[in-house]
Amino acid sequence: MSKNLKNQNSELGNEIVHQESTCPDYNTKVNTTYTSTSTATGKELEYVESLSRPFDHTIILTPKAHIQIERIAESLKLYKKIVIGVLKLAYIVGEVTKHYKYYDNNGCKLNKKLLSKKMGTSNSEISMLIRSLCHEEFGVLKVIKGYKVGISSSKYILREEFCEDEVLLIDFANTTLSRSLLRYEAQNTYYNSNTQLYKSYLQYLTIQIPTHSPYHSLMMEDFSNNEVISTELYKAIRIDYHQFSLYQIINGNFRATRPDPLSRVHTNLTNLPKEFRQFLRCNGEPFWELDIRNSQPLIATIVFQDILNKQGITDLPSDLLLYKSDCENGLFYEYFMKLNDIEPTPEARSRFKTRFFTRVFFSPVRVPEPELCIQFKERYPTCYDIMCKIKGGVNSNTHRDFAIELQRAEAQIIFDEINVGLIKMGIPAYNIFDSILFLPEHHKIVLDIIKKAFNNKGLNPALNTNEYDSEFEQNQGLKCA
């Protein structure tokens, strides 16, 4: 935030703090350019490193973990400069830290082959670094689930003593590690006109936070003067983790990446906690959101229908019609919750959804089958049979294929058709995977376009409208301008 804006807000009595509504300066660059060939398009790409680091190129660590990582790097003595070891260890721990902050420390998978490609090093070095981080005496990580060939990957958590609310954001620009990550991203991210157009619209986003909000300090502090660590290779600032997503938007540090050309687009908004959506503004206006009820199961109907159509089956089986009806009427999760004597509260429903996806949609096909799979199979036998075939059968290492197909079906209808379609009409719209953020004045247009897109697939979704301007007023006791 500029000093002028701070002064203006001070003069106004700090009633409301507005982020300065200017687009980020994309002309400010580090003097480093990377050119590589994309595996998705076969075209040569040029990636110019920005001074501001996007989310994927910022290491996030808890302060205690950072101190311990320095000790581990000193004891390993693998590198001429200890700080290089600190960065490599920190990057690995940072992946687990991000998972911990989003998913309650329930385990993060570390794919060693993928890490070696990203970090530009060997599998054996990655294995050694992870073993050091999991050392019983001075390790930062702990293995909670062992590796089983073709079935499951090892899962890691932060040890309890390293779990903290406060985090360090480590900017490691212009290092060998950051350059390797940038090259990997350029080679493995799909860029096209739609993602570029979408990213251009992200620049219109700003943040509005009341002065008495616990997040207000984020708007008023000058973080460039709040460095707590500075080395020859990197610098770090201290921040509360729950403020991180806001920090990125406030600084105009936007990203829009699509690793799979047919699947989800990842942006600052897809990582933004839901409670922060009330602070988002576009041209000074708050957002509304249209959320599709039972969205993932409903979109799975498209996958099931496509498989049957390829087999020449046009008349849907009765159990698939029942499945479709349950999803459209918002009864899908409720049926299984009632069957398992789970009380119908929002908190219990959220926990059950996570359990359902873990056990049914995204797990390998197992014998004996988990109870939820048996229940799903009894009610929707055709759907279960198609799902198991897509996964590759019992104990197949291709069980993730169903999740991939599901996310692709979602992205192609929500992002490619609905979201990009709205933007091409000049309507600011932002998707958070299976929901759409938009300005209240465009409510009817967005509603009609969503319904039309799903109707073309033979589906009639139930939609919820979340009015974040009303939520802002209720939670903060203030009227939006």
PDB file of N, CA and C in Angstrom, residues 208-272:
ATOM      1  N   GLN A 208     -11.132  -4.965   0.637  1.00  0.00           N
ATOM      2  CA  GLN A 208     -11.661  -3.938   1.531  1.00  0.00           C
ATOM      3  C   GLN A 208     -11.849  -4.568   2.906  1.00  0.00           C
ATOM      4  N   ILE A 209     -11.180  -3.994   3.918  1.00  0.00           N
ATOM      5  CA  ILE A 209     -11.236  -4.569   5.263  1.00  0.00           C
ATOM      6  C   ILE A 209     -11.557  -3.476   6.282  1.00  0.00           C
ATOM      7  N   PRO A 210     -12.528  -3.685   7.169  1.00  0.00           N
ATOM      8  CA  PRO A 210     -12.832  -2.685   8.212  1.00  0.00           C
ATOM      9  C   PRO A 210     -11.666  -2.538   9.188  1.00  0.00           C
ATOM     10  N   THR A 211     -11.537  -1.369   9.777  1.00  0.00           N
ATOM     11  CA  THR A 211     -10.407  -1.110  10.661  1.00  0.00           C
ATOM     12  C   THR A 211     -10.423  -1.965  11.912  1.00  0.00           C
ATOM     13  N   HIS A 212     -11.601  -2.363  12.405  1.00  0.00           N
ATOM     14  CA  HIS A 212     -11.645  -3.150  13.628  1.00  0.00           C
ATOM     15  C   HIS A 212     -11.541  -4.646  13.361  1.00  0.00           C
ATOM     16  N   SER A 213     -11.358  -5.030  12.081  1.00  0.00           N
ATOM     17  CA  SER A 213     -11.180  -6.441  11.750  1.00  0.00           C
ATOM     18  C   SER A 213      -9.807  -6.916  12.208  1.00  0.00           C
ATOM     19  N   PRO A 214      -9.688  -8.189  12.610  1.00  0.00           N
ATOM     20  CA  PRO A 214      -8.364  -8.716  12.988  1.00  0.00           C
ATOM     21  C   PRO A 214      -7.383  -8.730  11.822  1.00  0.00           C
ATOM     22  N   TYR A 215      -7.890  -8.570  10.593  1.00  0.00           N
ATOM     23  CA  TYR A 215      -7.024  -8.591   9.413  1.00  0.00           C
ATOM     24  C   TYR A 215      -6.610  -7.183   8.987  1.00  0.00           C
ATOM     25  N   HIS A 216      -7.101  -6.170   9.720  1.00  0.00           N
ATOM     26  CA  HIS A 216      -6.837  -4.793   9.313  1.00  0.00           C
ATOM     27  C   HIS A 216      -5.348  -4.455   9.331  1.00  0.00           C
ATOM     28  N   SER A 217      -4.620  -5.004  10.289  1.00  0.00           N
ATOM     29  CA  SER A 217      -3.194  -4.687  10.403  1.00  0.00           C
ATOM     30  C   SER A 217      -2.435  -5.056   9.134  1.00  0.00           C
ATOM     31  N   LEU A 218      -2.928  -6.064   8.429  1.00  0.00           N
ATOM     32  CA  LEU A 218      -2.275  -6.475   7.189  1.00  0.00           C
ATOM     33  C   LEU A 218      -2.290  -5.347   6.165  1.00  0.00           C
ATOM     34  N   MET A 219      -3.374  -4.558   6.164  1.00  0.00           N
ATOM     35  CA  MET A 219      -3.493  -3.478   5.192  1.00  0.00           C
ATOM     36  C   MET A 219      -2.610  -2.275   5.551  1.00  0.00           C
ATOM     37  N   MET A 220      -2.332  -2.117   6.833  1.00  0.00           N
ATOM     38  CA  MET A 220      -1.669  -0.908   7.285  1.00  0.00           C
ATOM     39  C   MET A 220      -0.155  -1.059   7.414  1.00  0.00           C
ATOM     40  N   GLU A 221       0.334  -2.284   7.539  1.00  0.00           N
ATOM     41  CA  GLU A 221       1.759  -2.475   7.746  1.00  0.00           C
ATOM     42  C   GLU A 221       2.532  -2.434   6.431  1.00  0.00           C
ATOM     43  N   ASP A 222       3.731  -1.931   6.498  1.00  0.00           N
ATOM     44  CA  ASP A 222       4.634  -1.943   5.351  1.00  0.00           C
ATOM     45  C   ASP A 222       5.546  -3.153   5.512  1.00  0.00           C
ATOM     46  N   PHE A 223       5.210  -4.245   4.830  1.00  0.00           N
ATOM     47  CA  PHE A 223       5.931  -5.497   5.040  1.00  0.00           C
ATOM     48  C   PHE A 223       7.345  -5.457   4.471  1.00  0.00           C
ATOM     49  N   SER A 224       7.610  -4.501   3.598  1.00  0.00           N
ATOM     50  CA  SER A 224       8.963  -4.419   3.049  1.00  0.00           C
ATOM     51  C   SER A 224       9.961  -4.034   4.143  1.00  0.00           C
ATOM     52  N   ASN A 225       9.458  -3.430   5.221  1.00  0.00           N
ATOM     53  CA  ASN A 225      10.334  -3.057   6.339  1.00  0.00           C
ATOM     54  C   ASN A 225      10.209  -4.026   7.506  1.00  0.00           C
ATOM     55  N   ASN A 226       9.597  -5.174   7.251  1.00  0.00           N
ATOM     56  CA  ASN A 226       9.343  -6.123   8.320  1.00  0.00           C
ATOM     57  C   ASN A 226      10.137  -7.414   8.115  1.00  0.00           C
ATOM     58  N   GLU A 227      11.318  -7.306   7.499  1.00  0.00           N
ATOM     59  CA  GLU A 227      12.123  -8.490   7.269  1.00  0.00           C
ATOM     60  C   GLU A 227      12.665  -9.004   8.602  1.00  0.00           C
ATOM     61  N   VAL A 228      12.575 -10.323   8.790  1.00  0.00           N
ATOM     62  CA  VAL A 228      13.094 -10.894  10.031  1.00  0.00           C
ATOM     63  C   VAL A 228      14.304 -11.773   9.760  1.00  0.00           C
ATOM     64  N   ILE A 229      14.506 -12.141   8.487  1.00  0.00           N
ATOM     65  CA  ILE A 229      15.661 -12.951   8.105  1.00  0.00           C
ATOM     66  C   ILE A 229      16.197 -12.405   6.790  1.00  0.00           C
ATOM     67  N   SER A 230      17.480 -12.290   6.678  1.00  0.00           N
ATOM     68  CA  SER A 230      18.079 -11.858   5.421  1.00  0.00           C
ATOM     69  C   SER A 230      19.424 -12.550   5.259  1.00  0.00           C
ATOM     70  N   THR A 231      19.554 -13.332   4.183  1.00  0.00           N
ATOM     71  CA  THR A 231      20.805 -14.024   3.899  1.00  0.00           C
ATOM     72  C   THR A 231      21.271 -13.628   2.507  1.00  0.00           C
ATOM     73  N   GLU A 232      22.375 -14.210   2.084  1.00  0.00           N
ATOM     74  CA  GLU A 232      22.896 -13.896   0.758  1.00  0.00           C
ATOM     75  C   GLU A 232      22.011 -14.445  -0.353  1.00  0.00           C
ATOM     76  N   LEU A 233      21.160 -15.414  -0.041  1.00  0.00           N
ATOM     77  CA  LEU A 233      20.328 -16.027  -1.079  1.00  0.00           C
ATOM     78  C   LEU A 233      18.834 -15.757  -0.932  1.00  0.00           C
ATOM     79  N   TYR A 234      18.379 -15.373   0.247  1.00  0.00           N
ATOM     80  CA  TYR A 234      16.941 -15.170   0.394  1.00  0.00           C
ATOM     81  C   TYR A 234      16.644 -14.234   1.557  1.00  0.00           C
ATOM     82  N   LYS A 235      15.385 -13.776   1.577  1.00  0.00           N
ATOM     83  CA  LYS A 235      14.893 -12.993   2.700  1.00  0.00           C
ATOM     84  C   LYS A 235      13.539 -13.558   3.104  1.00  0.00           C
ATOM     85  N   ALA A 236      13.119 -13.259   4.339  1.00  0.00           N
ATOM     86  CA  ALA A 236      11.850 -13.796   4.827  1.00  0.00           C
ATOM     87  C   ALA A 236      11.139 -12.753   5.663  1.00  0.00           C
ATOM     88  N   ILE A 237       9.819 -12.789   5.630  1.00  0.00           N
ATOM     89  CA  ILE A 237       9.011 -11.943   6.502  1.00  0.00           C
ATOM     90  C   ILE A 237       8.111 -12.823   7.341  1.00  0.00           C
ATOM     91  N   ARG A 238       7.703 -12.289   8.492  1.00  0.00           N
ATOM     92  CA  ARG A 238       6.860 -13.034   9.427  1.00  0.00           C
ATOM     93  C   ARG A 238       5.415 -12.556   9.254  1.00  0.00           C
ATOM     94  N   ILE A 239       4.478 -13.488   9.243  1.00  0.00           N
ATOM     95  CA  ILE A 239       3.075 -13.136   9.012  1.00  0.00           C
ATOM     96  C   ILE A 239       2.193 -14.232   9.592  1.00  0.00           C
ATOM     97  N   ASP A 240       0.969 -13.894   9.980  1.00  0.00           N
ATOM     98  CA  ASP A 240       0.008 -14.914  10.367  1.00  0.00           C
ATOM     99  C   ASP A 240      -0.462 -15.620   9.103  1.00  0.00           C
ATOM    100  N   TYR A 241      -0.505 -16.946   9.125  1.00  0.00           N
ATOM    101  CA  TYR A 241      -0.789 -17.679   7.904  1.00  0.00           C
ATOM    102  C   TYR A 241      -2.165 -17.345   7.342  1.00  0.00           C
ATOM    103  N   HIS A 242      -3.143 -17.139   8.221  1.00  0.00           N
ATOM    104  CA  HIS A 242      -4.496 -16.908   7.709  1.00  0.00           C
ATOM    105  C   HIS A 242      -4.590 -15.614   6.906  1.00  0.00           C
ATOM    106  N   GLN A 243      -3.550 -14.764   6.989  1.00  0.00           N
ATOM    107  CA  GLN A 243      -3.541 -13.529   6.216  1.00  0.00           C
ATOM    108  C   GLN A 243      -2.817 -13.667   4.875  1.00  0.00           C
ATOM    109  N   PHE A 244      -2.227 -14.807   4.625  1.00  0.00           N
ATOM    110  CA  PHE A 244      -1.333 -14.927   3.474  1.00  0.00           C
ATOM    111  C   PHE A 244      -2.035 -14.689   2.139  1.00  0.00           C
ATOM    112  N   SER A 245      -3.207 -15.292   1.949  1.00  0.00           N
ATOM    113  CA  SER A 245      -3.920 -15.136   0.679  1.00  0.00           C
ATOM    114  C   SER A 245      -4.296 -13.675   0.440  1.00  0.00           C
ATOM    115  N   LEU A 246      -4.707 -12.985   1.512  1.00  0.00           N
ATOM    116  CA  LEU A 246      -5.003 -11.559   1.381  1.00  0.00           C
ATOM    117  C   LEU A 246      -3.750 -10.779   1.014  1.00  0.00           C
ATOM    118  N   TYR A 247      -2.647 -11.144   1.624  1.00  0.00           N
ATOM    119  CA  TYR A 247      -1.365 -10.483   1.365  1.00  0.00           C
ATOM    120  C   TYR A 247      -1.006 -10.547  -0.117  1.00  0.00           C
ATOM    121  N   GLN A 248      -1.246 -11.705  -0.747  1.00  0.00           N
ATOM    122  CA  GLN A 248      -0.933 -11.864  -2.158  1.00  0.00           C
ATOM    123  C   GLN A 248      -1.791 -10.948  -3.038  1.00  0.00           C
ATOM    124  N   ILE A 249      -3.085 -10.877  -2.729  1.00  0.00           N
ATOM    125  CA  ILE A 249      -3.988 -10.056  -3.536  1.00  0.00           C
ATOM    126  C   ILE A 249      -3.699  -8.578  -3.324  1.00  0.00           C
ATOM    127  N   ILE A 250      -3.446  -8.189  -2.067  1.00  0.00           N
ATOM    128  CA  ILE A 250      -3.144  -6.796  -1.762  1.00  0.00           C
ATOM    129  C   ILE A 250      -1.931  -6.318  -2.548  1.00  0.00           C
ATOM    130  N   ASN A 251      -0.954  -7.195  -2.722  1.00  0.00           N
ATOM    131  CA  ASN A 251       0.267  -6.828  -3.436  1.00  0.00           C
ATOM    132  C   ASN A 251       0.155  -7.025  -4.947  1.00  0.00           C
ATOM    133  N   GLY A 252      -1.044  -7.335  -5.442  1.00  0.00           N
ATOM    134  CA  GLY A 252      -1.235  -7.502  -6.879  1.00  0.00           C
ATOM    135  C   GLY A 252      -0.464  -8.677  -7.443  1.00  0.00           C
ATOM    136  N   ASN A 253      -0.249  -9.690  -6.603  1.00  0.00           N
ATOM    137  CA  ASN A 253       0.571 -10.842  -6.997  1.00  0.00           C
ATOM    138  C   ASN A 253      -0.351 -11.966  -7.468  1.00  0.00           C
ATOM    139  N   PHE A 254      -0.842 -11.860  -8.693  1.00  0.00           N
ATOM    140  CA  PHE A 254      -1.856 -12.782  -9.195  1.00  0.00           C
ATOM    141  C   PHE A 254      -1.250 -13.900 -10.039  1.00  0.00           C
ATOM    142  N   ARG A 255      -1.910 -15.036 -10.034  1.00  0.00           N
ATOM    143  CA  ARG A 255      -1.458 -16.168 -10.829  1.00  0.00           C
ATOM    144  C   ARG A 255      -2.672 -16.898 -11.386  1.00  0.00           C
ATOM    145  N   ALA A 256      -2.493 -17.525 -12.527  1.00  0.00           N
ATOM    146  CA  ALA A 256      -3.513 -18.385 -13.127  1.00  0.00           C
ATOM    147  C   ALA A 256      -2.774 -19.480 -13.880  1.00  0.00           C
ATOM    148  N   THR A 257      -2.727 -20.673 -13.301  1.00  0.00           N
ATOM    149  CA  THR A 257      -1.986 -21.773 -13.900  1.00  0.00           C
ATOM    150  C   THR A 257      -2.917 -22.943 -14.174  1.00  0.00           C
ATOM    151  N   ARG A 258      -2.578 -23.699 -15.209  1.00  0.00           N
ATOM    152  CA  ARG A 258      -3.388 -24.846 -15.600  1.00  0.00           C
ATOM    153  C   ARG A 258      -2.451 -25.980 -16.018  1.00  0.00           C
ATOM    154  N   PRO A 259      -1.978 -26.778 -15.058  1.00  0.00           N
ATOM    155  CA  PRO A 259      -1.036 -27.856 -15.382  1.00  0.00           C
ATOM    156  C   PRO A 259      -1.596 -28.869 -16.386  1.00  0.00           C
ATOM    157  N   ASP A 260      -2.900 -29.134 -16.288  1.00  0.00           N
ATOM    158  CA  ASP A 260      -3.578 -30.035 -17.220  1.00  0.00           C
ATOM    159  C   ASP A 260      -4.427 -29.178 -18.150  1.00  0.00           C
ATOM    160  N   PRO A 261      -4.206 -29.228 -19.474  1.00  0.00           N
ATOM    161  CA  PRO A 261      -4.928 -28.344 -20.394  1.00  0.00           C
ATOM    162  C   PRO A 261      -6.434 -28.540 -20.398  1.00  0.00           C
ATOM    163  N   LEU A 262      -6.913 -29.656 -19.825  1.00  0.00           N
ATOM    164  CA  LEU A 262      -8.348 -29.915 -19.801  1.00  0.00           C
ATOM    165  C   LEU A 262      -8.947 -29.767 -18.411  1.00  0.00           C
ATOM    166  N   SER A 263      -8.113 -29.478 -17.414  1.00  0.00           N
ATOM    167  CA  SER A 263      -8.595 -29.524 -16.045  1.00  0.00           C
ATOM    168  C   SER A 263      -8.568 -28.157 -15.368  1.00  0.00           C
ATOM    169  N   ARG A 264      -8.533 -28.163 -14.054  1.00  0.00           N
ATOM    170  CA  ARG A 264      -8.733 -26.984 -13.234  1.00  0.00           C
ATOM    171  C   ARG A 264      -7.674 -25.895 -13.442  1.00  0.00           C
ATOM    172  N   VAL A 265      -8.133 -24.650 -13.271  1.00  0.00           N
ATOM    173  CA  VAL A 265      -7.247 -23.495 -13.269  1.00  0.00           C
ATOM    174  C   VAL A 265      -7.043 -23.083 -11.817  1.00  0.00           C
ATOM    175  N   HIS A 266      -5.788 -22.929 -11.414  1.00  0.00           N
ATOM    176  CA  HIS A 266      -5.459 -22.582 -10.035  1.00  0.00           C
ATOM    177  C   HIS A 266      -5.066 -21.112  -9.962  1.00  0.00           C
ATOM    178  N   THR A 267      -5.720 -20.373  -9.063  1.00  0.00           N
ATOM    179  CA  THR A 267      -5.495 -18.938  -8.922  1.00  0.00           C
ATOM    180  C   THR A 267      -5.385 -18.577  -7.446  1.00  0.00           C
ATOM    181  N   ASN A 268      -5.182 -17.281  -7.178  1.00  0.00           N
ATOM    182  CA  ASN A 268      -5.177 -16.792  -5.801  1.00  0.00           C
ATOM    183  C   ASN A 268      -6.496 -17.085  -5.102  1.00  0.00           C
ATOM    184  N   LEU A 269      -7.586 -17.112  -5.849  1.00  0.00           N
ATOM    185  CA  LEU A 269      -8.905 -17.311  -5.254  1.00  0.00           C
ATOM    186  C   LEU A 269      -9.143 -18.748  -4.841  1.00  0.00           C
ATOM    187  N   THR A 270      -8.540 -19.704  -5.548  1.00  0.00           N
ATOM    188  CA  THR A 270      -8.791 -21.099  -5.201  1.00  0.00           C
ATOM    189  C   THR A 270      -8.128 -21.474  -3.881  1.00  0.00           C
ATOM    190  N   ASN A 271      -7.166 -20.652  -3.427  1.00  0.00           N
ATOM    191  CA  ASN A 271      -6.534 -20.879  -2.124  1.00  0.00           C
ATOM    192  C   ASN A 271      -7.033 -19.907  -1.055  1.00  0.00           C
ATOM    193  N   LEU A 272      -7.947 -19.031  -1.402  1.00  0.00           N
ATOM    194  CA  LEU A 272      -8.431 -18.027  -0.459  1.00  0.00           C
ATOM    195  C   LEU A 272      -9.483 -18.640   0.461  1.00  0.00           C
TER     196      LEU A 272
END
